[in-house]
mmCIF file of C-alpha atoms in Angstrom:
data_model
loop_
_atom_site.group_PDB
_atom_site.id
_atom_site.type_symbol
_atom_site.label_atom_id
_atom_site.label_comp_id
_atom_site.label_asym_id
_atom_site.label_seq_id
_atom_site.Cartn_x
_atom_site.Cartn_y
_atom_site.Cartn_z
ATOM 1 C CA MET A 28 26.631 133.071 113.515
ATOM 2 C CA TYR A 29 25.807 129.363 113.282
ATOM 3 C CA ALA A 30 24.060 129.846 109.931
ATOM 4 C CA SER A 31 27.084 131.778 108.634
ATOM 5 C CA PHE A 32 29.430 128.970 109.674
ATOM 6 C CA VAL A 33 27.217 126.282 108.116
ATOM 7 C CA THR A 34 27.022 128.283 104.878
ATOM 8 C CA TYR A 35 30.813 128.646 104.764
ATOM 9 C CA VAL A 36 31.418 124.945 105.459
ATOM 10 C CA THR A 37 28.831 123.930 102.860
ATOM 11 C CA LEU A 38 30.308 126.122 100.132
ATOM 12 C CA ARG A 39 33.874 125.115 100.969
ATOM 13 C CA SER A 40 32.892 121.427 100.924
ATOM 14 C CA LEU A 41 31.215 121.918 97.550
ATOM 15 C CA TYR A 42 34.392 123.487 96.148
ATOM 16 C CA LEU A 43 36.613 120.737 97.560
ATOM 17 C CA SER A 44 34.280 118.028 96.260
ATOM 18 C CA TYR A 45 34.394 119.296 92.701
ATOM 19 C CA THR A 46 38.179 119.768 92.721
ATOM 20 C CA ALA A 47 39.039 116.415 94.346
ATOM 21 C CA PRO A 48 40.971 113.794 92.367
ATOM 22 C CA ASN A 49 38.138 111.243 92.743
ATOM 23 C CA LYS A 50 35.475 113.794 91.878
ATOM 24 C CA ALA A 51 32.529 111.447 91.227
ATOM 25 C CA GLN A 52 32.651 109.796 94.651
ATOM 26 C CA MET A 53 33.234 113.063 96.511
ATOM 27 C CA VAL A 54 30.369 114.836 94.750
ATOM 28 C CA LYS A 55 28.035 111.944 95.587
ATOM 29 C CA LEU A 56 29.057 112.089 99.265
ATOM 30 C CA TYR A 57 28.645 115.876 99.279
ATOM 31 C CA TRP A 58 25.051 115.678 98.042
ATOM 32 C CA ILE A 59 24.191 112.923 100.541
ATOM 33 C CA SER A 60 25.625 115.066 103.329
ATOM 34 C CA PHE A 61 23.840 118.194 102.113
ATOM 35 C CA GLY A 62 20.552 116.294 101.795
ATOM 36 C CA LEU A 63 20.781 114.947 105.336
ATOM 37 C CA TYR A 64 21.421 118.387 106.759
ATOM 38 C CA LEU A 65 18.738 120.094 104.681
ATOM 39 C CA GLY A 66 16.231 117.323 105.414
ATOM 40 C CA GLY A 67 16.767 117.746 109.140
ATOM 41 C CA LEU A 68 16.362 121.486 108.799
ATOM 42 C CA PHE A 69 13.162 121.436 106.730
ATOM 43 C CA PHE A 70 11.452 118.405 108.265
ATOM 44 C CA MET A 71 12.434 118.805 111.931
ATOM 45 C CA TRP A 72 13.839 122.200 112.931
ATOM 46 C CA ILE A 73 11.524 124.506 110.970
ATOM 47 C CA PRO A 74 8.299 122.666 111.917
ATOM 48 C CA GLU A 75 9.377 122.596 115.565
ATOM 49 C CA HIS A 76 10.222 126.293 115.808
ATOM 50 C CA ILE A 77 7.956 127.948 113.257
ATOM 51 C CA ILE A 78 4.951 125.800 112.321
ATOM 52 C CA PHE A 79 3.786 123.860 115.384
ATOM 53 C CA PRO A 80 3.116 125.242 118.891
ATOM 54 C CA CYS A 81 4.827 123.729 121.936
ATOM 55 C CA ASP A 82 1.815 121.585 122.879
ATOM 56 C CA HIS A 83 1.348 120.058 119.408
ATOM 57 C CA PRO A 84 1.624 116.238 119.192
ATOM 58 C CA PHE A 85 4.508 116.654 116.701
ATOM 59 C CA GLN A 86 6.632 117.918 119.598
ATOM 60 C CA PHE A 87 6.309 114.504 121.275
ATOM 61 C CA ILE A 88 8.888 112.971 118.897
ATOM 62 C CA GLN A 89 11.499 115.545 120.001
ATOM 63 C CA PRO A 90 12.163 117.022 116.523
ATOM 64 C CA HIS A 91 15.075 119.150 117.711
ATOM 65 C CA SER A 92 17.051 116.063 118.696
ATOM 66 C CA TRP A 93 16.281 114.483 115.307
ATOM 67 C CA PHE A 94 17.536 117.649 113.610
ATOM 68 C CA HIS A 95 20.822 117.319 115.501
ATOM 69 C CA THR A 96 21.029 113.637 114.559
ATOM 70 C CA ALA A 97 20.567 114.466 110.855
ATOM 71 C CA ALA A 98 23.073 117.320 111.062
ATOM 72 C CA MET A 99 25.593 115.051 112.794
ATOM 73 C CA LYS A 100 25.200 112.324 110.178
ATOM 74 C CA GLY A 101 25.514 114.921 107.404
ATOM 75 C CA SER A 102 28.707 116.254 108.962
ATOM 76 C CA TYR A 103 30.070 112.736 109.358
ATOM 77 C CA VAL A 104 29.472 111.886 105.690
#
C-alpha cells in the first residue's frame, strides 16, 4: 500500500510540476525531490533489507533511519 501511495504522489507531482506556471523551477524541484527519495531507497533501504544480513557492519549506521531522513527531505522539497 505504501508503494502504491508513493507511486501516485510521484506521478501526480510530476504532472503538477510540468503544468505549473513557473515550470522550470518546479521541474527542477521535482527532480531534486525524486532523487532524494530514490537515493534513500537504493542506497539505504534496499541494502539494509535485501543485500546485507543483520550483523553486517553496514547496519551500524542505521540505514533505515537514513532512508526516512532522505524520504522526509524529498517530501519537503
